[in-house]
PDB file of C-alpha atoms in Angstrom:
ATOM      1  CA  MET A 711      -0.025  -0.018  -0.068  1.00  0.00           C
ATOM      2  CA  THR A 712       1.404   3.317  -1.120  1.00  0.00           C
ATOM      3  CA  GLY A 713      -1.268   5.693   0.327  1.00  0.00           C
ATOM      4  CA  LEU A 714      -1.383   7.477  -2.968  1.00  0.00           C
ATOM      5  CA  PRO A 715      -4.895   8.232  -4.411  1.00  0.00           C
ATOM      6  CA  LYS A 716      -5.843   5.848  -7.044  1.00  0.00           C
ATOM      7  CA  ALA A 717      -6.926   6.617 -10.713  1.00  0.00           C
ATOM      8  CA  VAL A 718      -8.111   4.448 -13.551  1.00  0.00           C
ATOM      9  CA  VAL A 719      -6.477   5.665 -16.756  1.00  0.00           C
ATOM     10  CA  LEU A 720      -7.778   4.595 -20.125  1.00  0.00           C
ATOM     11  CA  VAL A 721      -4.910   3.848 -22.420  1.00  0.00           C
ATOM     12  CA  SER A 722      -4.849   2.798 -26.061  1.00  0.00           C
ATOM     13  CA  GLY A 723      -1.147   2.584 -26.722  1.00  0.00           C
ATOM     14  CA  GLY A 724      -1.313   5.773 -28.658  1.00  0.00           C
ATOM     15  CA  LEU A 725       0.188   9.284 -28.370  1.00  0.00           C
ATOM     16  CA  ASP A 726      -2.496  11.036 -26.498  1.00  0.00           C
ATOM     17  CA  SER A 727      -3.396   8.250 -23.789  1.00  0.00           C
ATOM     18  CA  THR A 728       0.357   7.834 -23.047  1.00  0.00           C
ATOM     19  CA  THR A 729       0.713  11.494 -22.352  1.00  0.00           C
ATOM     20  CA  VAL A 730      -2.324  11.340 -20.155  1.00  0.00           C
ATOM     21  CA  LEU A 731      -0.757   8.340 -17.998  1.00  0.00           C
ATOM     22  CA  ALA A 732       2.342  10.468 -17.663  1.00  0.00           C
ATOM     23  CA  ILE A 733       0.218  13.399 -16.510  1.00  0.00           C
ATOM     24  CA  ALA A 734      -1.672  11.238 -13.979  1.00  0.00           C
ATOM     25  CA  LYS A 735       1.514   9.890 -12.590  1.00  0.00           C
ATOM     26  CA  SER A 736       3.010  13.387 -12.273  1.00  0.00           C
ATOM     27  CA  LYS A 737       0.071  14.275 -10.195  1.00  0.00           C
ATOM     28  CA  GLY A 738       0.809  11.759  -7.699  1.00  0.00           C
ATOM     29  CA  PHE A 739      -1.722   8.983  -8.577  1.00  0.00           C
ATOM     30  CA  ASP A 740      -1.317   5.273  -8.280  1.00  0.00           C
ATOM     31  CA  CYS A 741      -2.416   4.435 -11.918  1.00  0.00           C
ATOM     32  CA  TYR A 742      -4.520   1.408 -13.090  1.00  0.00           C
ATOM     33  CA  THR A 743      -4.503   1.308 -16.739  1.00  0.00           C
ATOM     34  CA  LEU A 744      -7.354  -0.181 -18.931  1.00  0.00           C
ATOM     35  CA  SER A 745      -7.375  -0.982 -22.541  1.00  0.00           C
ATOM     36  CA  PHE A 746     -10.085  -2.423 -24.740  1.00  0.00           C
ATOM     37  CA  ASP A 747      -9.776  -5.252 -27.605  1.00  0.00           C
ATOM     38  CA  TYR A 748     -12.959  -4.259 -29.145  1.00  0.00           C
ATOM     39  CA  GLY A 749     -12.504  -5.689 -32.646  1.00  0.00           C
ATOM     40  CA  GLN A 750     -10.560  -2.860 -33.868  1.00  0.00           C
ATOM     41  CA  ARG A 751      -8.294  -2.925 -37.072  1.00  0.00           C
ATOM     42  CA  HIS A 752      -5.106  -1.615 -35.210  1.00  0.00           C
ATOM     43  CA  ARG A 753      -4.731  -4.317 -32.507  1.00  0.00           C
ATOM     44  CA  THR A 754      -1.144  -3.827 -32.369  1.00  0.00           C
ATOM     45  CA  GLU A 755      -1.986  -0.812 -30.363  1.00  0.00           C
ATOM     46  CA  LEU A 756      -2.848  -3.180 -27.488  1.00  0.00           C
ATOM     47  CA  THR A 757       0.668  -4.641 -27.263  1.00  0.00           C
ATOM     48  CA  ALA A 758       1.972  -1.044 -27.095  1.00  0.00           C
ATOM     49  CA  ALA A 759      -0.638  -0.178 -24.178  1.00  0.00           C
ATOM     50  CA  THR A 760       0.515  -3.184 -22.222  1.00  0.00           C
ATOM     51  CA  ARG A 761       4.139  -2.399 -22.810  1.00  0.00           C
ATOM     52  CA  ILE A 762       3.824   1.258 -22.000  1.00  0.00           C
ATOM     53  CA  SER A 763       1.788   0.611 -18.794  1.00  0.00           C
ATOM     54  CA  ALA A 764       4.469  -1.617 -17.460  1.00  0.00           C
ATOM     55  CA  GLN A 765       7.267   0.735 -18.526  1.00  0.00           C
ATOM     56  CA  MET A 766       5.518   3.573 -16.873  1.00  0.00           C
ATOM     57  CA  GLY A 767       4.888   1.967 -13.601  1.00  0.00           C
ATOM     58  CA  ALA A 768       1.142   1.244 -13.676  1.00  0.00           C
ATOM     59  CA  LYS A 769      -0.019  -0.656 -10.673  1.00  0.00           C
ATOM     60  CA  GLU A 770      -2.186  -2.958 -12.760  1.00  0.00           C
ATOM     61  CA  HIS A 771      -3.068  -3.285 -16.456  1.00  0.00           C
ATOM     62  CA  LYS A 772      -6.272  -4.789 -17.829  1.00  0.00           C
ATOM     63  CA  THR A 773      -7.412  -5.378 -21.431  1.00  0.00           C
ATOM     64  CA  ILE A 774     -10.979  -5.948 -21.579  1.00  0.00           C
ATOM     65  CA  MET A 775     -12.571  -7.997 -24.427  1.00  0.00           C
ATOM     66  CA  LEU A 776     -15.512  -6.427 -26.249  1.00  0.00           C
ATOM     67  CA  ASP A 777     -17.052  -7.242 -29.575  1.00  0.00           C
ATOM     68  CA  LEU A 778     -18.049  -3.959 -31.299  1.00  0.00           C
ATOM     69  CA  ARG A 779     -17.519  -5.669 -34.619  1.00  0.00           C
ATOM     70  CA  SER A 780     -20.805  -7.308 -33.926  1.00  0.00           C
ATOM     71  CA  ILE A 781     -22.674  -3.895 -34.511  1.00  0.00           C
ATOM     72  CA  GLY A 782     -20.081  -2.461 -36.910  1.00  0.00           C
ATOM     73  CA  GLY A 783     -20.828   0.953 -38.175  1.00  0.00           C
ATOM     74  CA  SER A 784     -17.231   2.152 -38.128  1.00  0.00           C
ATOM     75  CA  ALA A 785     -14.192   1.820 -40.489  1.00  0.00           C
ATOM     76  CA  LEU A 786     -12.374   0.614 -37.384  1.00  0.00           C
ATOM     77  CA  THR A 787     -14.604  -2.315 -36.707  1.00  0.00           C
ATOM     78  CA  ASP A 788     -16.083  -3.219 -40.222  1.00  0.00           C
ATOM     79  CA  ASP A 789     -13.720  -4.345 -42.848  1.00  0.00           C
ATOM     80  CA  ALA A 790     -16.307  -3.434 -45.459  1.00  0.00           C
ATOM     81  CA  ILE A 791     -15.738   0.278 -44.727  1.00  0.00           C
ATOM     82  CA  ASP A 792     -12.404   1.683 -45.875  1.00  0.00           C
ATOM     83  CA  VAL A 793     -10.221   3.818 -43.581  1.00  0.00           C
ATOM     84  CA  PRO A 794     -10.193   7.287 -45.276  1.00  0.00           C
ATOM     85  CA  GLU A 795      -6.995   8.475 -46.354  1.00  0.00           C
ATOM     86  CA  GLU A 796      -8.301  11.927 -47.325  1.00  0.00           C
ATOM     87  CA  LEU A 797      -9.834  14.777 -45.283  1.00  0.00           C
ATOM     88  CA  GLY A 798     -13.654  14.659 -45.612  1.00  0.00           C
ATOM     89  CA  GLU A 799     -16.741  16.496 -44.335  1.00  0.00           C
ATOM     90  CA  GLY A 800     -18.480  16.036 -40.995  1.00  0.00           C
ATOM     91  CA  ILE A 801     -17.919  13.115 -38.577  1.00  0.00           C
ATOM     92  CA  PRO A 802     -15.576  10.572 -40.159  1.00  0.00           C
ATOM     93  CA  VAL A 803     -16.361   6.823 -40.695  1.00  0.00           C
ATOM     94  CA  THR A 804     -13.467   6.136 -38.163  1.00  0.00           C
ATOM     95  CA  TYR A 805     -15.965   7.189 -35.529  1.00  0.00           C
ATOM     96  CA  VAL A 806     -16.972   4.170 -33.353  1.00  0.00           C
ATOM     97  CA  PRO A 807     -20.598   4.407 -32.220  1.00  0.00           C
ATOM     98  CA  ALA A 808     -20.853   4.733 -28.505  1.00  0.00           C
ATOM     99  CA  ARG A 809     -17.209   3.717 -28.003  1.00  0.00           C
ATOM    100  CA  ASN A 810     -16.250   6.172 -25.217  1.00  0.00           C
ATOM    101  CA  THR A 811     -19.506   5.781 -23.553  1.00  0.00           C
ATOM    102  CA  VAL A 812     -18.836   1.983 -23.216  1.00  0.00           C
ATOM    103  CA  PHE A 813     -15.256   2.452 -22.295  1.00  0.00           C
ATOM    104  CA  LEU A 814     -15.995   5.049 -19.531  1.00  0.00           C
ATOM    105  CA  SER A 815     -18.769   2.847 -18.001  1.00  0.00           C
ATOM    106  CA  ILE A 816     -16.380  -0.009 -17.802  1.00  0.00           C
ATOM    107  CA  ALA A 817     -13.653   2.240 -16.263  1.00  0.00           C
ATOM    108  CA  LEU A 818     -16.298   3.522 -13.810  1.00  0.00           C
ATOM    109  CA  GLY A 819     -17.044  -0.003 -12.696  1.00  0.00           C
ATOM    110  CA  TRP A 820     -13.303  -0.896 -12.097  1.00  0.00           C
ATOM    111  CA  ALA A 821     -12.773   2.559 -10.203  1.00  0.00           C
ATOM    112  CA  GLU A 822     -15.498   1.512  -7.831  1.00  0.00           C
ATOM    113  CA  VAL A 823     -14.080  -1.908  -7.329  1.00  0.00           C
ATOM    114  CA  LEU A 824     -10.650  -0.049  -6.688  1.00  0.00           C
ATOM    115  CA  GLU A 825     -12.142   2.626  -4.612  1.00  0.00           C
ATOM    116  CA  ALA A 826     -10.726   5.021  -6.969  1.00  0.00           C
ATOM    117  CA  ASN A 827     -12.414   8.335  -7.357  1.00  0.00           C
ATOM    118  CA  THR A 828     -10.586   9.645 -10.587  1.00  0.00           C
ATOM    119  CA  LEU A 829     -10.790   8.643 -14.215  1.00  0.00           C
ATOM    120  CA  PHE A 830      -8.251   9.973 -16.746  1.00  0.00           C
ATOM    121  CA  ILE A 831      -9.156   9.834 -20.469  1.00  0.00           C
ATOM    122  CA  GLY A 832      -7.170  11.471 -23.388  1.00  0.00           C
ATOM    123  CA  VAL A 833     -10.171  13.140 -25.384  1.00  0.00           C
ATOM    124  CA  ASN A 834      -9.316  16.227 -27.282  1.00  0.00           C
ATOM    125  CA  ALA A 835     -11.575  18.927 -28.550  1.00  0.00           C
ATOM    126  CA  VAL A 836      -8.902  20.869 -30.577  1.00  0.00           C
ATOM    127  CA  ASP A 837      -6.852  18.587 -32.832  1.00  0.00           C
ATOM    128  CA  TYR A 838      -9.312  15.806 -33.212  1.00  0.00           C
ATOM    129  CA  SER A 839     -11.548  14.193 -35.809  1.00  0.00           C
ATOM    130  CA  GLY A 840     -14.874  15.648 -34.934  1.00  0.00           C
ATOM    131  CA  TYR A 841     -16.015  12.743 -32.687  1.00  0.00           C
ATOM    132  CA  PRO A 842     -18.954  13.827 -30.533  1.00  0.00           C
ATOM    133  CA  ASP A 843     -17.787  11.755 -27.426  1.00  0.00           C
ATOM    134  CA  CYS A 844     -14.604  13.999 -27.251  1.00  0.00           C
ATOM    135  CA  ARG A 845     -16.315  17.141 -26.308  1.00  0.00           C
ATOM    136  CA  PRO A 846     -16.335  18.844 -22.900  1.00  0.00           C
ATOM    137  CA  GLU A 847     -20.182  18.757 -22.729  1.00  0.00           C
ATOM    138  CA  TYR A 848     -20.062  15.014 -23.292  1.00  0.00           C
ATOM    139  CA  ILE A 849     -17.555  14.374 -20.464  1.00  0.00           C
ATOM    140  CA  SER A 850     -19.478  16.758 -18.180  1.00  0.00           C
ATOM    141  CA  ALA A 851     -22.773  14.869 -18.730  1.00  0.00           C
ATOM    142  CA  PHE A 852     -21.033  11.508 -18.310  1.00  0.00           C
ATOM    143  CA  GLU A 853     -19.359  12.630 -14.998  1.00  0.00           C
ATOM    144  CA  LYS A 854     -22.982  13.812 -13.646  1.00  0.00           C
ATOM    145  CA  MET A 855     -24.433  10.450 -14.741  1.00  0.00           C
ATOM    146  CA  ALA A 856     -21.584   8.456 -13.023  1.00  0.00           C
ATOM    147  CA  ASN A 857     -22.232  10.241  -9.684  1.00  0.00           C
ATOM    148  CA  LEU A 858     -25.958   9.388 -10.076  1.00  0.00           C
ATOM    149  CA  ALA A 859     -25.483   5.854 -11.036  1.00  0.00           C
ATOM    150  CA  THR A 860     -22.956   4.458  -8.710  1.00  0.00           C
ATOM    151  CA  LYS A 861     -22.847   3.292  -4.963  1.00  0.00           C
ATOM    152  CA  SER A 862     -19.772   5.489  -4.250  1.00  0.00           C
ATOM    153  CA  GLY A 863     -21.478   8.600  -5.879  1.00  0.00           C
ATOM    154  CA  VAL A 864     -24.605   8.204  -3.855  1.00  0.00           C
ATOM    155  CA  GLU A 865     -22.600   7.572  -0.699  1.00  0.00           C
ATOM    156  CA  GLY A 866     -20.914  10.901  -1.314  1.00  0.00           C
ATOM    157  CA  GLN A 867     -17.541   9.572  -2.733  1.00  0.00           C
ATOM    158  CA  ALA A 868     -17.843  11.815  -5.945  1.00  0.00           C
ATOM    159  CA  LEU A 869     -15.984  10.678  -8.944  1.00  0.00           C
ATOM    160  CA  THR A 870     -14.247  13.059 -11.311  1.00  0.00           C
ATOM    161  CA  ILE A 871     -13.205  12.544 -15.012  1.00  0.00           C
ATOM    162  CA  GLU A 872      -9.946  14.360 -15.672  1.00  0.00           C
ATOM    163  CA  THR A 873      -9.315  15.349 -19.452  1.00  0.00           C
ATOM    164  CA  PRO A 874      -5.957  17.173 -19.274  1.00  0.00           C
ATOM    165  CA  LEU A 875      -5.668  17.246 -22.886  1.00  0.00           C
ATOM    166  CA  ILE A 876      -9.044  18.481 -24.069  1.00  0.00           C
ATOM    167  CA  ASN A 877      -8.038  21.947 -24.787  1.00  0.00           C
ATOM    168  CA  LEU A 878      -4.524  21.384 -26.144  1.00  0.00           C
ATOM    169  CA  THR A 879      -3.264  21.238 -29.716  1.00  0.00           C
ATOM    170  CA  LYS A 880      -1.374  18.130 -30.744  1.00  0.00           C
ATOM    171  CA  ALA A 881       1.962  20.131 -30.602  1.00  0.00           C
ATOM    172  CA  GLN A 882       1.103  21.223 -27.065  1.00  0.00           C
ATOM    173  CA  ILE A 883       0.461  17.557 -26.038  1.00  0.00           C
ATOM    174  CA  ILE A 884       3.647  16.342 -27.599  1.00  0.00           C
ATOM    175  CA  GLU A 885       5.584  19.115 -25.740  1.00  0.00           C
ATOM    176  CA  GLN A 886       4.041  18.254 -22.319  1.00  0.00           C
ATOM    177  CA  GLY A 887       4.636  14.582 -22.881  1.00  0.00           C
ATOM    178  CA  LEU A 888       8.293  15.034 -23.766  1.00  0.00           C
ATOM    179  CA  ALA A 889       8.671  17.312 -20.677  1.00  0.00           C
ATOM    180  CA  LEU A 890       7.331  14.288 -18.553  1.00  0.00           C
ATOM    181  CA  GLY A 891       9.690  11.915 -20.288  1.00  0.00           C
ATOM    182  CA  VAL A 892       7.324  10.075 -22.543  1.00  0.00           C
ATOM    183  CA  ASP A 893       8.882   7.825 -25.253  1.00  0.00           C
ATOM    184  CA  TYR A 894       6.687   8.469 -28.345  1.00  0.00           C
ATOM    185  CA  GLN A 895       8.488   6.098 -30.559  1.00  0.00           C
ATOM    186  CA  ALA A 896       6.903   3.286 -28.399  1.00  0.00           C
ATOM    187  CA  THR A 897       3.375   4.556 -29.223  1.00  0.00           C
ATOM    188  CA  ILE A 898       1.054   3.532 -31.948  1.00  0.00           C
ATOM    189  CA  SER A 899      -1.624   5.883 -33.103  1.00  0.00           C
ATOM    190  CA  CYS A 900      -2.354   4.633 -36.660  1.00  0.00           C
ATOM    191  CA  TYR A 901      -5.673   3.322 -37.497  1.00  0.00           C
ATOM    192  CA  GLN A 902      -4.294   0.737 -39.763  1.00  0.00           C
ATOM    193  CA  ALA A 903      -0.877  -0.052 -38.337  1.00  0.00           C
ATOM    194  CA  ASP A 904       0.590  -3.423 -39.404  1.00  0.00           C
ATOM    195  CA  GLU A 905       1.424  -6.370 -37.335  1.00  0.00           C
ATOM    196  CA  ASN A 906       4.835  -4.886 -36.418  1.00  0.00           C
ATOM    197  CA  GLY A 907       3.326  -1.527 -35.338  1.00  0.00           C
ATOM    198  CA  LEU A 908       4.456   0.371 -38.519  1.00  0.00           C
ATOM    199  CA  ALA A 909       2.092   3.492 -39.250  1.00  0.00           C
ATOM    200  CA  CYS A 910       0.488   4.002 -42.620  1.00  0.00           C
ATOM    201  CA  GLY A 911       1.259   7.702 -42.515  1.00  0.00           C
ATOM    202  CA  VAL A 912      -1.931   8.677 -44.510  1.00  0.00           C
ATOM    203  CA  CYS A 913      -5.009   7.940 -42.205  1.00  0.00           C
ATOM    204  CA  ASP A 914      -6.634  10.782 -40.262  1.00  0.00           C
ATOM    205  CA  SER A 915      -4.775   9.773 -37.081  1.00  0.00           C
ATOM    206  CA  CYS A 916      -1.401   9.611 -38.713  1.00  0.00           C
ATOM    207  CA  ARG A 917      -1.922  13.021 -40.217  1.00  0.00           C
ATOM    208  CA  LEU A 918      -2.813  14.814 -36.973  1.00  0.00           C
ATOM    209  CA  ARG A 919       0.159  13.084 -35.199  1.00  0.00           C
ATOM    210  CA  ARG A 920       2.668  13.954 -38.044  1.00  0.00           C
ATOM    211  CA  GLN A 921       1.443  17.521 -38.022  1.00  0.00           C
ATOM    212  CA  GLY A 922       1.783  17.727 -34.392  1.00  0.00           C
ATOM    213  CA  PHE A 923       5.481  16.957 -34.566  1.00  0.00           C
ATOM    214  CA  ILE A 924       6.019  19.386 -37.274  1.00  0.00           C
ATOM    215  CA  ASP A 925       4.139  22.232 -35.238  1.00  0.00           C
ATOM    216  CA  ALA A 926       6.220  21.381 -32.174  1.00  0.00           C
ATOM    217  CA  GLY A 927       9.384  21.650 -34.220  1.00  0.00           C
ATOM    218  CA  ILE A 928      10.297  18.030 -33.040  1.00  0.00           C
ATOM    219  CA  GLN A 929      11.500  15.253 -35.106  1.00  0.00           C
ATOM    220  CA  ASP A 930       8.831  12.733 -35.687  1.00  0.00           C
ATOM    221  CA  PRO A 931       9.931   9.313 -34.079  1.00  0.00           C
ATOM    222  CA  THR A 932       7.019   7.358 -35.466  1.00  0.00           C
ATOM    223  CA  ARG A 933       8.000   4.324 -37.437  1.00  0.00           C
ATOM    224  CA  TYR A 934       6.221   4.260 -40.883  1.00  0.00           C
ATOM    225  CA  MET A 935       5.722   1.657 -43.422  1.00  0.00           C
ATOM    226  CA  SER A 936       7.626   3.577 -45.867  1.00  0.00           C
TER     227      SER A 936
END
């Protein structure tokens, strides 16, 4: 027992969630990391999430199995829908229906079991793809619901959802992570990374990531296919 407050940190193995884990640790939390194998194309990110959690001293790491392919509706969970390689209008087809709601609900359950009062998630409302479940109003609504729906919330142990990246540009996220010692070469953000973790360089996630390093004036350490 360390006596430090506990936090459940959602980690995908990508740039943003790894930065969030570093921030949570810097704030003095014992971090319990949570990933999801939900049928996504880019499953190599799960290997990265497990490895990064261990390297960064997470107290425990879990990978939860979900089958979001059974409902489909996203280029990340339906092989019949291509991952876009050009910018489009509106919410992109890489949006996974209800994904953050499902993820946060399970994280909330684990937090209750752990008697943790804080969740960390790497949502971003600046350099993001237009996903509705990355907006501040969504997080605020979920936090309110969480405190109405749980034993801990009803008994006065209020749960908070920390979103330290929500108002940062990708460049600012990278700069903050580097200041905290994050090794971004170990992270995988690509929506269609190969089995070796090499990034395609052309999907929406790759474009945002690459531009972030350019804007930060930092050499991009990402391993690309070519």
